[in-house]
PDB file of C-alpha atoms in Angstrom:
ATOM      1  CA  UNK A   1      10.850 -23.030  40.052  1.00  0.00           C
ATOM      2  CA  UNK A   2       9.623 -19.842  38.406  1.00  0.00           C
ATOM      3  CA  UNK A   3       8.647 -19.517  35.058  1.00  0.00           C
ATOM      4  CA  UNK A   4      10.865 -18.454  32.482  1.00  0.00           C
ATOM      5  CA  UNK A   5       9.814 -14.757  31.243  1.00  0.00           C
ATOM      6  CA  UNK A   6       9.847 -14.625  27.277  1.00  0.00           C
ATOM      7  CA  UNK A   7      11.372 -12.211  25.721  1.00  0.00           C
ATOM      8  CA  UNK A   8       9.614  -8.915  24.365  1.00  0.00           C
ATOM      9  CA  UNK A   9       9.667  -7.001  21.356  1.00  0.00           C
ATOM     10  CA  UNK A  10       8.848  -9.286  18.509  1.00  0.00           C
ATOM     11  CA  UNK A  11       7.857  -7.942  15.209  1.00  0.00           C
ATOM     12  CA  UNK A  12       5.595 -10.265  13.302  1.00  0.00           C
ATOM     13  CA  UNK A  13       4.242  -9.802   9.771  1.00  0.00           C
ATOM     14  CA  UNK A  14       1.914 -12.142   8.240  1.00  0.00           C
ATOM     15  CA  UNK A  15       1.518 -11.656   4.543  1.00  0.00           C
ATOM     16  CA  UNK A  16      -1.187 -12.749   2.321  1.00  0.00           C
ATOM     17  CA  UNK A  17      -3.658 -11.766  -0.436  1.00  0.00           C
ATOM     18  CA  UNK A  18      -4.329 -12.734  -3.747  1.00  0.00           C
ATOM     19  CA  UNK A  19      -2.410 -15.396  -5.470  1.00  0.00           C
ATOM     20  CA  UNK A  20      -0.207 -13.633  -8.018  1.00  0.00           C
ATOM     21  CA  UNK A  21      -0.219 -10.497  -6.477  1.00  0.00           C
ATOM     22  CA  UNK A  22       3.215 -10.276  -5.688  1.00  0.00           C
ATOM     23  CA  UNK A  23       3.740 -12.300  -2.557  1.00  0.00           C
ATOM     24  CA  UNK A  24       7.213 -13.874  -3.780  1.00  0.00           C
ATOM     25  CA  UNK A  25       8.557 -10.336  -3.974  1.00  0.00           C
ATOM     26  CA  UNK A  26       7.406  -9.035  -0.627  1.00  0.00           C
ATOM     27  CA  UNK A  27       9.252 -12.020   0.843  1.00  0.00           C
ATOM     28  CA  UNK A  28      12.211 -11.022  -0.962  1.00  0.00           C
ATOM     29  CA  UNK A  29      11.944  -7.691   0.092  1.00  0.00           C
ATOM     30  CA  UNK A  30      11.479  -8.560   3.944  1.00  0.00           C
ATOM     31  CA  UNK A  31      14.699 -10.790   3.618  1.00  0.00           C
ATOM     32  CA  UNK A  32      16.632  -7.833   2.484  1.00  0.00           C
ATOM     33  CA  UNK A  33      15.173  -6.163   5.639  1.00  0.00           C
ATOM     34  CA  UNK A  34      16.417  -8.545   7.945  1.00  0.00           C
ATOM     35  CA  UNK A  35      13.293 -10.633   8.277  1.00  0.00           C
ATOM     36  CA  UNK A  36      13.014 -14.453   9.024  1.00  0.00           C
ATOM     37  CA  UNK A  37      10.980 -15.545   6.386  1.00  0.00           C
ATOM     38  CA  UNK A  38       8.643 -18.522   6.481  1.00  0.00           C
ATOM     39  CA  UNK A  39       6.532 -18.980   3.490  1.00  0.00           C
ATOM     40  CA  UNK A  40       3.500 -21.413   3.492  1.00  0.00           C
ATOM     41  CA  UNK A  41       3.106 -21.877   7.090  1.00  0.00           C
ATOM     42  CA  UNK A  42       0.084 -23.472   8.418  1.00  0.00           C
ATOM     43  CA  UNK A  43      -1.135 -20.916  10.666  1.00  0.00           C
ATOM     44  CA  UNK A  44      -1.592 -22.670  13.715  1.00  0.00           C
ATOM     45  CA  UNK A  45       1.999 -23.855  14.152  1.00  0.00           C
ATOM     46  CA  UNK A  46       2.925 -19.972  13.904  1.00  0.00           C
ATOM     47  CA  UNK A  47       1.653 -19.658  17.506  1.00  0.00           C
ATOM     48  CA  UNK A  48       3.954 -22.557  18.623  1.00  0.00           C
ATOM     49  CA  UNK A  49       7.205 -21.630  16.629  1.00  0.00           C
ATOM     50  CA  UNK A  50       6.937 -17.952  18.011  1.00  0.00           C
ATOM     51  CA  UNK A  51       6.721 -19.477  21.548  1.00  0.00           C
ATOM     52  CA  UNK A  52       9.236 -21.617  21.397  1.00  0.00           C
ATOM     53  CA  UNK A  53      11.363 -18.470  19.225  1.00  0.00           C
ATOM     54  CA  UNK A  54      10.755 -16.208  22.413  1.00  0.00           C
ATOM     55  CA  UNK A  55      11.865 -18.545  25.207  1.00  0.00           C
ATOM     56  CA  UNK A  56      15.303 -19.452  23.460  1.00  0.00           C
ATOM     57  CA  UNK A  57      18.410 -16.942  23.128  1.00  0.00           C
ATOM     58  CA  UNK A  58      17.659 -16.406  19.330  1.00  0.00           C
ATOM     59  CA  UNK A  59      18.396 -13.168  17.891  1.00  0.00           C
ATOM     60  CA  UNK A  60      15.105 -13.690  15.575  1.00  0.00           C
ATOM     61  CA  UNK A  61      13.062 -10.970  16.759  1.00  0.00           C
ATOM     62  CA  UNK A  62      11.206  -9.839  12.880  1.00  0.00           C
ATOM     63  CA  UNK A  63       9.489 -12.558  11.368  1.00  0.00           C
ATOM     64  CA  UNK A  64       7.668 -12.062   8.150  1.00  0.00           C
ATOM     65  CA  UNK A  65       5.034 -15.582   7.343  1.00  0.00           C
ATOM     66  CA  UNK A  66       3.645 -16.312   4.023  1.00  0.00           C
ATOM     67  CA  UNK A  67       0.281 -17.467   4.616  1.00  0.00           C
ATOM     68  CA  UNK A  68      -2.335 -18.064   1.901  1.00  0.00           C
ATOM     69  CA  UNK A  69      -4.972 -20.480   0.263  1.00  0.00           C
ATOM     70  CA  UNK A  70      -2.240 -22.975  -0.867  1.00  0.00           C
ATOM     71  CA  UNK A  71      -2.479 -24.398   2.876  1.00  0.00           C
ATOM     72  CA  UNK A  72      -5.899 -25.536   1.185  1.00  0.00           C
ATOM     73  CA  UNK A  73      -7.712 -26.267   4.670  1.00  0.00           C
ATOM     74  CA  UNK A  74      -5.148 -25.306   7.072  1.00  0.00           C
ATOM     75  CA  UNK A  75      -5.723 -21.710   5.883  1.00  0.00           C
ATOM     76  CA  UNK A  76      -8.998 -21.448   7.469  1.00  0.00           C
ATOM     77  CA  UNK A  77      -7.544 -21.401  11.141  1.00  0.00           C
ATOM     78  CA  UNK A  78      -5.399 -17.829  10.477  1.00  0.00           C
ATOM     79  CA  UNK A  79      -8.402 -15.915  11.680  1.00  0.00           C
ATOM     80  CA  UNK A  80      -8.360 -17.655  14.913  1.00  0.00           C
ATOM     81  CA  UNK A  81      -4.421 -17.671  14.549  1.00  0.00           C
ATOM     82  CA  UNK A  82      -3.993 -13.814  14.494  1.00  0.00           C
ATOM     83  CA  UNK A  83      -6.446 -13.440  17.839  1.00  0.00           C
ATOM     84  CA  UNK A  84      -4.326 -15.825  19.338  1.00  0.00           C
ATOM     85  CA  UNK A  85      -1.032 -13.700  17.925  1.00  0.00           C
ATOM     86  CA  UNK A  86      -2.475 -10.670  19.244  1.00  0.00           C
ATOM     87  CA  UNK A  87      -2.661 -12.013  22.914  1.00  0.00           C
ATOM     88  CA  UNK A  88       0.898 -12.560  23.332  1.00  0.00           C
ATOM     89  CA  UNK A  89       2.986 -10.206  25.630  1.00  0.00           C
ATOM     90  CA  UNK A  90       5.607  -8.569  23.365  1.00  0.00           C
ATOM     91  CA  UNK A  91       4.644  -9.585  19.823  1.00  0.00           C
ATOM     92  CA  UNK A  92       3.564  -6.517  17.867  1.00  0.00           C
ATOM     93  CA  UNK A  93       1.627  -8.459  14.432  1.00  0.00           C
ATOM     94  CA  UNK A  94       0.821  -6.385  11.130  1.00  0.00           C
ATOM     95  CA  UNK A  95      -1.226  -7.808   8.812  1.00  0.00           C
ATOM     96  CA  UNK A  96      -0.425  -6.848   4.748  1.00  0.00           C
ATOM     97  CA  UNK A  97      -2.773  -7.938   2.560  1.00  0.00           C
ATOM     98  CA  UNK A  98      -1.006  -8.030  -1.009  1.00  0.00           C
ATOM     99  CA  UNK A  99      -4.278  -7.202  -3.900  1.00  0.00           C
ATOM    100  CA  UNK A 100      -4.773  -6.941  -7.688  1.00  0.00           C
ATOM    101  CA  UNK A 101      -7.361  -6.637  -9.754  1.00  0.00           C
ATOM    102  CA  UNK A 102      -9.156  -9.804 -11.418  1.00  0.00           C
ATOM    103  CA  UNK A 103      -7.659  -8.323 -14.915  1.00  0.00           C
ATOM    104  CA  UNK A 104      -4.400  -8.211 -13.911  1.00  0.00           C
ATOM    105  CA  UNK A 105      -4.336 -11.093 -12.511  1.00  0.00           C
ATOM    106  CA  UNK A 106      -5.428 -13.337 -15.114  1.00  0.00           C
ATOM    107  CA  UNK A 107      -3.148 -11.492 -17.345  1.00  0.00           C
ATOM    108  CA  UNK A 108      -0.071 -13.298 -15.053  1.00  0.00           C
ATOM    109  CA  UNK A 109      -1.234 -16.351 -14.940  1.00  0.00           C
ATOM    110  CA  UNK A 110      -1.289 -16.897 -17.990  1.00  0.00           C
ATOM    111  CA  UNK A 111       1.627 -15.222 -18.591  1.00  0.00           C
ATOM    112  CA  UNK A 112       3.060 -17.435 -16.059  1.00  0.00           C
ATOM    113  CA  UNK A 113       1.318 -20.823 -17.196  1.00  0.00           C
ATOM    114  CA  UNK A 114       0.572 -21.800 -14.050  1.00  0.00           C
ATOM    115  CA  UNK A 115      -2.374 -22.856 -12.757  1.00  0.00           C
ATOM    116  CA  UNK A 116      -4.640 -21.350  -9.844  1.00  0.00           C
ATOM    117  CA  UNK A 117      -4.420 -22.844  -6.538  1.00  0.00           C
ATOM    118  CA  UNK A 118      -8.357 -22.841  -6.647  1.00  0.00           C
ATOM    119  CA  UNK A 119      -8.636 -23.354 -10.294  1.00  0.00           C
ATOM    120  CA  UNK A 120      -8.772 -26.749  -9.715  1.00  0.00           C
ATOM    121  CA  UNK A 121      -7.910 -27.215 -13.423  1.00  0.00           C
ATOM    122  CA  UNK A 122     -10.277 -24.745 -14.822  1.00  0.00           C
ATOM    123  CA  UNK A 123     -10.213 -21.013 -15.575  1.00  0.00           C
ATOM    124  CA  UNK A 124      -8.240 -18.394 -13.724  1.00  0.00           C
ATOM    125  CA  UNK A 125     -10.813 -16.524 -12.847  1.00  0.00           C
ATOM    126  CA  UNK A 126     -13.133 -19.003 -11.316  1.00  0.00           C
ATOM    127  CA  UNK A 127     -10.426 -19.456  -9.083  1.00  0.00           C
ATOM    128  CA  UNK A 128      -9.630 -15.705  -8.581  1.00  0.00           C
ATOM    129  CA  UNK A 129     -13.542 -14.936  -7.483  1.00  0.00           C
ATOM    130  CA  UNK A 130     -13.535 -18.682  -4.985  1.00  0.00           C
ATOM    131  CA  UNK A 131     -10.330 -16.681  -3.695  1.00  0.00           C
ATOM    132  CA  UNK A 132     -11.458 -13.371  -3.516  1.00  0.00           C
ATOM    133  CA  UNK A 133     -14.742 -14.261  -1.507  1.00  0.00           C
ATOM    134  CA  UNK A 134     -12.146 -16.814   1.231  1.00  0.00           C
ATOM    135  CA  UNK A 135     -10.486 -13.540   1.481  1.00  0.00           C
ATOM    136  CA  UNK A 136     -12.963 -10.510   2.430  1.00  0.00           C
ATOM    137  CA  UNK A 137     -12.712 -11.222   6.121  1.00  0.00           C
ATOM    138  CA  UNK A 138      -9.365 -11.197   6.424  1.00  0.00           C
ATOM    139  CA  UNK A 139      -8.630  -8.116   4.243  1.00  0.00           C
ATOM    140  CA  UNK A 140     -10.868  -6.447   6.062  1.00  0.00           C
ATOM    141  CA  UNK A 141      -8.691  -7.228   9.291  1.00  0.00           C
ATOM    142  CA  UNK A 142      -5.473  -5.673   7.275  1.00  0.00           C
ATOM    143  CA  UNK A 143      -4.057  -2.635   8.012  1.00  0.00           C
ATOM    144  CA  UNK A 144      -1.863  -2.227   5.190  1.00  0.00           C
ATOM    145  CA  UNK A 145      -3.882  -3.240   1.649  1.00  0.00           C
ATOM    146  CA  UNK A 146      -1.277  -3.020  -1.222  1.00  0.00           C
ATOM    147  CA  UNK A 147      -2.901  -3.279  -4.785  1.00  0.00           C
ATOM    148  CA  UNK A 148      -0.141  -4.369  -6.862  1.00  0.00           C
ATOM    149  CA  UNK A 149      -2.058  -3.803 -10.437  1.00  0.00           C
ATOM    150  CA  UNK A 150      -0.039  -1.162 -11.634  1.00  0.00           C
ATOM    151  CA  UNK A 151       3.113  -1.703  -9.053  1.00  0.00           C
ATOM    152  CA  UNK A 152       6.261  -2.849 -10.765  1.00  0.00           C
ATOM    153  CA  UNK A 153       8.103  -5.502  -9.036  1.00  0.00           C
ATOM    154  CA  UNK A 154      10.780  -2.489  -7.847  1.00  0.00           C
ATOM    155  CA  UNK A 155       7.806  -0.645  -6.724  1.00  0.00           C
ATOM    156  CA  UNK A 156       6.308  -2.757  -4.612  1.00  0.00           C
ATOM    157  CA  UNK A 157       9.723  -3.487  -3.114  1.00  0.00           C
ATOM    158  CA  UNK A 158      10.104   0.442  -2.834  1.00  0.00           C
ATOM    159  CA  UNK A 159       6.640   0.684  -0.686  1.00  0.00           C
ATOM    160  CA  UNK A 160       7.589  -2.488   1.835  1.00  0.00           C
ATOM    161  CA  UNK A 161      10.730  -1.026   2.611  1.00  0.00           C
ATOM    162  CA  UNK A 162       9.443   1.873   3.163  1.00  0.00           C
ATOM    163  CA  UNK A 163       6.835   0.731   5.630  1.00  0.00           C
ATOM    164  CA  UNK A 164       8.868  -2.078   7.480  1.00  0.00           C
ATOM    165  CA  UNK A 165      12.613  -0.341   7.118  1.00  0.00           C
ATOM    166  CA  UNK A 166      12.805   0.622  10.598  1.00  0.00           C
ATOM    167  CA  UNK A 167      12.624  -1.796  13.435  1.00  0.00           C
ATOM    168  CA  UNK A 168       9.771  -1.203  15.733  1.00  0.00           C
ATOM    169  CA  UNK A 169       8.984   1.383  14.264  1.00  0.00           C
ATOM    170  CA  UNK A 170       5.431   3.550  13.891  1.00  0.00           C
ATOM    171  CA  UNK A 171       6.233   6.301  11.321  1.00  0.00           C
ATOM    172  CA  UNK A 172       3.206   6.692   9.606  1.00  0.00           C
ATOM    173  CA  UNK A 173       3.120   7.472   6.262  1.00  0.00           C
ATOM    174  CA  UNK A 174       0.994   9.998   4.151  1.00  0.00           C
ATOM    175  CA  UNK A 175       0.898   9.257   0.359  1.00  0.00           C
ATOM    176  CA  UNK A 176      -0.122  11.990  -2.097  1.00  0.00           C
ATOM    177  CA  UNK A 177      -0.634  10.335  -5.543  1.00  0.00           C
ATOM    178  CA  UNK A 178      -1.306  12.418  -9.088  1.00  0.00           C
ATOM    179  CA  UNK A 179      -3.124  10.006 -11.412  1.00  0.00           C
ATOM    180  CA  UNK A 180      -5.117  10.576 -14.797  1.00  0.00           C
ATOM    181  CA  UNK A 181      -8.840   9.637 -14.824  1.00  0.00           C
ATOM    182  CA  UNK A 182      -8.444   8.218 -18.618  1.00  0.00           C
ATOM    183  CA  UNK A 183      -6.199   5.932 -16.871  1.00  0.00           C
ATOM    184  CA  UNK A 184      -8.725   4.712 -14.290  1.00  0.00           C
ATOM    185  CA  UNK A 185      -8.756   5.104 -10.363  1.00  0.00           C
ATOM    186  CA  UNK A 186      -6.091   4.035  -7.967  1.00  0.00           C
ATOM    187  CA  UNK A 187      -8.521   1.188  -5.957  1.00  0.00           C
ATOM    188  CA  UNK A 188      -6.063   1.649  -2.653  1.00  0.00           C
ATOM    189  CA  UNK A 189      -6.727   5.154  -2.247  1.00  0.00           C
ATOM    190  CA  UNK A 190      -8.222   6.381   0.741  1.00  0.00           C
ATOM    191  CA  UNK A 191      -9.576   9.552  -0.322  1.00  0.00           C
ATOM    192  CA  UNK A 192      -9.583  10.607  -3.895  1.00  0.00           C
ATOM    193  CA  UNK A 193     -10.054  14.680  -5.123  1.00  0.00           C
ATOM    194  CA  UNK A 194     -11.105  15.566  -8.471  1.00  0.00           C
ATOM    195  CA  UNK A 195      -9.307  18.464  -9.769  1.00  0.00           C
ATOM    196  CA  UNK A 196     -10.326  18.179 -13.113  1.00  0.00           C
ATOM    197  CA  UNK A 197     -12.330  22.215 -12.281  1.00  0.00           C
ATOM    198  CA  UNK A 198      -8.924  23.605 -12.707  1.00  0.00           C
ATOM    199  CA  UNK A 199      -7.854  25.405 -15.384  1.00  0.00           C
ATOM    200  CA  UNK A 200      -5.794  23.282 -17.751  1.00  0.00           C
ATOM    201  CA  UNK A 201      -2.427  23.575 -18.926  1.00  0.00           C
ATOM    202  CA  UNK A 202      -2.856  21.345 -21.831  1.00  0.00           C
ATOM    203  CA  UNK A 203      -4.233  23.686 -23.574  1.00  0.00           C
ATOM    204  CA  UNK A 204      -1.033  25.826 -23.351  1.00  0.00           C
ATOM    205  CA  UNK A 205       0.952  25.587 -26.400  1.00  0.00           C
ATOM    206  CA  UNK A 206       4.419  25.790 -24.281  1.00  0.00           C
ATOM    207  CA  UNK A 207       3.229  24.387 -21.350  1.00  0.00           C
ATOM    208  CA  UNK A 208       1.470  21.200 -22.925  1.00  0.00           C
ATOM    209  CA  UNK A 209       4.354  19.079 -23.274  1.00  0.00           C
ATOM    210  CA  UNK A 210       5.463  19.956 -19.760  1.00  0.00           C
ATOM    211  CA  UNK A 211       4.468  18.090 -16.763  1.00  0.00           C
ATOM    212  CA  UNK A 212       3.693  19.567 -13.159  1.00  0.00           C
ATOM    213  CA  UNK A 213       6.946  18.740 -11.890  1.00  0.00           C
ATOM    214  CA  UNK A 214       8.304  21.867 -13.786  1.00  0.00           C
ATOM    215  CA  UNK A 215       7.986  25.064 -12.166  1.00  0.00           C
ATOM    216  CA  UNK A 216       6.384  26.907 -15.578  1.00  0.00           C
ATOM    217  CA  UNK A 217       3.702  24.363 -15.130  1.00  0.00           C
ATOM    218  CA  UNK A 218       3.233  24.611 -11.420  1.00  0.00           C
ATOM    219  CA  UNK A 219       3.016  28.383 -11.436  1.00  0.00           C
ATOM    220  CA  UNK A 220       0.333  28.395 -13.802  1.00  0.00           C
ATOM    221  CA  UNK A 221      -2.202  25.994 -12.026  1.00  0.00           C
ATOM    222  CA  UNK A 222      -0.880  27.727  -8.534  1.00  0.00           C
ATOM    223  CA  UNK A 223      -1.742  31.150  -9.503  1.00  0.00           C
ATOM    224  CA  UNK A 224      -5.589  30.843 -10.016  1.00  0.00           C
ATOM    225  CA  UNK A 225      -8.459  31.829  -6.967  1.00  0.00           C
ATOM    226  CA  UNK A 226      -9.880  28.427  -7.595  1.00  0.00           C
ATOM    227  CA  UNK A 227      -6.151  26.837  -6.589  1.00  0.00           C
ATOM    228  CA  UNK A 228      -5.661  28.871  -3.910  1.00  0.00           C
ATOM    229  CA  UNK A 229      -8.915  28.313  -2.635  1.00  0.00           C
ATOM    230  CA  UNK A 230      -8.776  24.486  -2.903  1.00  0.00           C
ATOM    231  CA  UNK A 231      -5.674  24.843  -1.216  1.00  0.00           C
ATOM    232  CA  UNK A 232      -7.149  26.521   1.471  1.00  0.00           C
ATOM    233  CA  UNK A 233      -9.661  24.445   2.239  1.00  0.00           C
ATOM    234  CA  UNK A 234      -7.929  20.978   1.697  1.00  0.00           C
ATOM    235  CA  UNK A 235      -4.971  21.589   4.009  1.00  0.00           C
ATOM    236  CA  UNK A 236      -7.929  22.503   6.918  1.00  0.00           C
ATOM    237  CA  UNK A 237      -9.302  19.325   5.719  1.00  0.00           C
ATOM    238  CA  UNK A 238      -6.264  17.223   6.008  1.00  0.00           C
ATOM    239  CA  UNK A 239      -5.001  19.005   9.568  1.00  0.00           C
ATOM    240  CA  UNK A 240      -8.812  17.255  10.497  1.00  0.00           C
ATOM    241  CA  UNK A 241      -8.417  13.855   8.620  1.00  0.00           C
ATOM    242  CA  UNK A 242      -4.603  12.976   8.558  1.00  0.00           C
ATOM    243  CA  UNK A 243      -4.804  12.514  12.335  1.00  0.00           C
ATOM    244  CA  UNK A 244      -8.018  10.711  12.677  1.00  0.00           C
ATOM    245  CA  UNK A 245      -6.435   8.292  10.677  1.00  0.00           C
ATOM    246  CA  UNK A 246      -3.112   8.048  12.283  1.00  0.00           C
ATOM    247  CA  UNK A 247      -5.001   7.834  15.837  1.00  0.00           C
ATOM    248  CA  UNK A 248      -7.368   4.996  13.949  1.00  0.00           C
ATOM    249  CA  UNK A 249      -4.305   2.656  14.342  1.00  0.00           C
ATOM    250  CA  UNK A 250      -3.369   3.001  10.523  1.00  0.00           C
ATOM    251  CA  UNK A 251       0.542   3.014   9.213  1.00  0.00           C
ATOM    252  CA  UNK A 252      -0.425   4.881   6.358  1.00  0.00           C
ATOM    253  CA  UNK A 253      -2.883   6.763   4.515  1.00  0.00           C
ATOM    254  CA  UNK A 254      -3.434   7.167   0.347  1.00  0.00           C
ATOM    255  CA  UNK A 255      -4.162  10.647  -0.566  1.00  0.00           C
ATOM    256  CA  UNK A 256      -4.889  10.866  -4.716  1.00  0.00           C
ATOM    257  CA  UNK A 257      -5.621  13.906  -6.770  1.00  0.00           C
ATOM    258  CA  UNK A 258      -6.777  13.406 -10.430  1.00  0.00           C
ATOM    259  CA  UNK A 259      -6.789  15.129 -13.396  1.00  0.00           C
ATOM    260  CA  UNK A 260      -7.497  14.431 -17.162  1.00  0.00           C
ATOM    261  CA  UNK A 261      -4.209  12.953 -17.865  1.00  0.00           C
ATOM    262  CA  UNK A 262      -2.003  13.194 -14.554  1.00  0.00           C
ATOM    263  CA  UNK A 263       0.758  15.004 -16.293  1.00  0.00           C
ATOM    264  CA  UNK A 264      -0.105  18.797 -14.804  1.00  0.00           C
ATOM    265  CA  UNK A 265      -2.860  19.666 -12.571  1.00  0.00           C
ATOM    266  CA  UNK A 266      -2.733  17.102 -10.577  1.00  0.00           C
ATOM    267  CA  UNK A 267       1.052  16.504 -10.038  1.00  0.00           C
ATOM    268  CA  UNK A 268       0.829  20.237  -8.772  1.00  0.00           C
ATOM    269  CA  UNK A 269      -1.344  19.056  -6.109  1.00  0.00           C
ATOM    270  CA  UNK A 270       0.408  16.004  -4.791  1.00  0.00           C
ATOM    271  CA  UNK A 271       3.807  18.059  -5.147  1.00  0.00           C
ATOM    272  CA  UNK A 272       2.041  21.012  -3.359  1.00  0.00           C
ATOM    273  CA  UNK A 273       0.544  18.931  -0.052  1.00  0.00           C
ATOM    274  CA  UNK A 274       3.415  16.155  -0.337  1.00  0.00           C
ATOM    275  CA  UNK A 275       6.222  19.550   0.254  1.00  0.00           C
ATOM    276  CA  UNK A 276       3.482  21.020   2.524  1.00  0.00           C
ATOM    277  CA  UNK A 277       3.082  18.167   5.355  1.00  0.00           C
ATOM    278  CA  UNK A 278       6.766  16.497   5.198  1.00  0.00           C
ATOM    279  CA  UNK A 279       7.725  18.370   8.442  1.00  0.00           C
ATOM    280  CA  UNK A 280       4.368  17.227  10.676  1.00  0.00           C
ATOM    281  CA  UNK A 281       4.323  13.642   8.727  1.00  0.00           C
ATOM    282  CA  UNK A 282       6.783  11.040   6.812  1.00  0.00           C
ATOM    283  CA  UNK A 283       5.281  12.006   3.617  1.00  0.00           C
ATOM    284  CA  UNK A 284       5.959  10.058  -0.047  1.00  0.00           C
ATOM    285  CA  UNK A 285       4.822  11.501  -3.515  1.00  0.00           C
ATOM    286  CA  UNK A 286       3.920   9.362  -6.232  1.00  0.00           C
ATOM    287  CA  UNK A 287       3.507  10.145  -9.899  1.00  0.00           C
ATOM    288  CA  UNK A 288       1.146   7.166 -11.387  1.00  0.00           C
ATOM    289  CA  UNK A 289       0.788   8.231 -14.308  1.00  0.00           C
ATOM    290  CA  UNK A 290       3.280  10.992 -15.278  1.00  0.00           C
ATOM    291  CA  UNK A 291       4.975   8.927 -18.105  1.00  0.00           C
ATOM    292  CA  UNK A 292       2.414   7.856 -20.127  1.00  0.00           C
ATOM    293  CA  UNK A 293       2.236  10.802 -22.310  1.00  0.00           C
ATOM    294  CA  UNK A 294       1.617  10.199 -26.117  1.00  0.00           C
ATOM    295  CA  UNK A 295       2.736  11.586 -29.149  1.00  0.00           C
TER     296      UNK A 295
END
């Protein structure tokens, strides 16, 4: 009797990351996609319940898994679980890796009163840096790295919908974020410009309360040499990179220009580049920082 052929086409997402970074919410969000969501599953039966998934007449065919150090031991086998994963005919498996920084995180748990899963009933952080260091293989094996520090819960729902919307799909992304360097650096970036060399329009009386987003604003940092120049230059740059990464295997890449505040100069930019490659690319623009103007 010959073998029955399983079926094709699966979509598997295995999510994990820090704990407290916002790993209830993505499940949430892949359930509103459509998603069969299993959260805490040891990763070795994930292997068996997709088997026995693809040989039945189930109409399951995206499955999103929570898997994370809560399995305590059972964790350690999702290394070998995802080579396993990627051998099957017809399963395509994406990795997101859900990240925060140690601050933040701290911050929620104790917000939260709940205890670290590696705590073992001391401080949050010794439990964050025991995690962290379990984790570094495996985030280096992620293709999509969401740090969720400064990500509202809507946000973060915003960028996994965005990714995993379509079914089967590949549209990759390119992300232009503005952010303000007194605000710190956006840690998922991939690349990162300084535009800080640009004349400022903060020191324009009528422009100062503006932002980038309004056309007296953009006009003014668009009209210099030095713009047009780094204009120039960066879109040859990004005709080069954008590919290379696209070709690398990645869904998306992080493009962030900063200025002193990330109300002007660099909201220009990501405006400029974000208008300027949404017919080649799928293109998003982000302002990180644009509302936290004071005074």
């Amino acid at each position: 009797m010959e073998k029955e052929k399983p079926n094709s086409d699966v979509e598997v997402v295995i999510i994990t990351g820090m704990s407290g970074a916002g790993k209830t919410v993505a499940m949430q969000s892949f359930e509103d996609l459509g998603f069969y969501c299993i959260d805490n599953l040891p990763p070795e039966l994930m292997v068996t319940f997709l088997n026995l998934m693809m040989r039945s007449e189930t109409k399951m065919r995206r499955i999103a898994a929570v898997m994370d150090t809560r399995g305590g031991d059972l964790f350690d086998s999702l290394i070998g679980a995802l080579d396993e994963l990627n051998q099957l005919e017809g399963v395509s498996v994406k990795l997101l890796f859900l990240d925060a920084e140690d601050e933040t995180l701290v911050r929620r748990y104790k917000e939260t009163r709940r205890s670290h899963p590696l705590a073992e009933g001391g401080l949050p952080l010794t439990g964050i840096r025991k995690e962290r260091l379990l984790l570094s293989e495996l985030k280096g094996r992620a293709r999509s790295i969401y740090n969720t520090s400064k990500l509202k819960p809507r946000e973060l729902r915003e960028k996994i919908m965005a990714e995993f919307s379509a079914k089967g799909s590949t549209l990759f992304t390119v992300n232009f974020i503005s952010f303000g360097f007194k605000h710190g650096m956006p840690i998922d970036a991939d690349v990162v410009f300084d535009v800080r060399f640009l004349p400022n329009p903060y020191y324009i009386q009528e422009l100062k309360p503006k932002t980038g987003l309004e056309s007296e604003v953009s006009e003014y940092v668009l009209k210099w040499n030095d713009t047009q120049m780094l204009i120039e230059k960066l879109t040859d740059l990004f005709k080069f990179l954008i590919p290379q990464y696209k070709n690398e295997g990645k869904s998306q890449v992080v493009i962030a220009f900063g200025c002193t505040g990330g109300q002007h100069r660099s909201v220009t930019l990501a405006e400029y580049f974000g208008n300027r490659f949404k017919e080649e690319y799928r293109t998003i623009i982000t302002h990180r920082d644009i509302e936290k103007r004071k005074g």
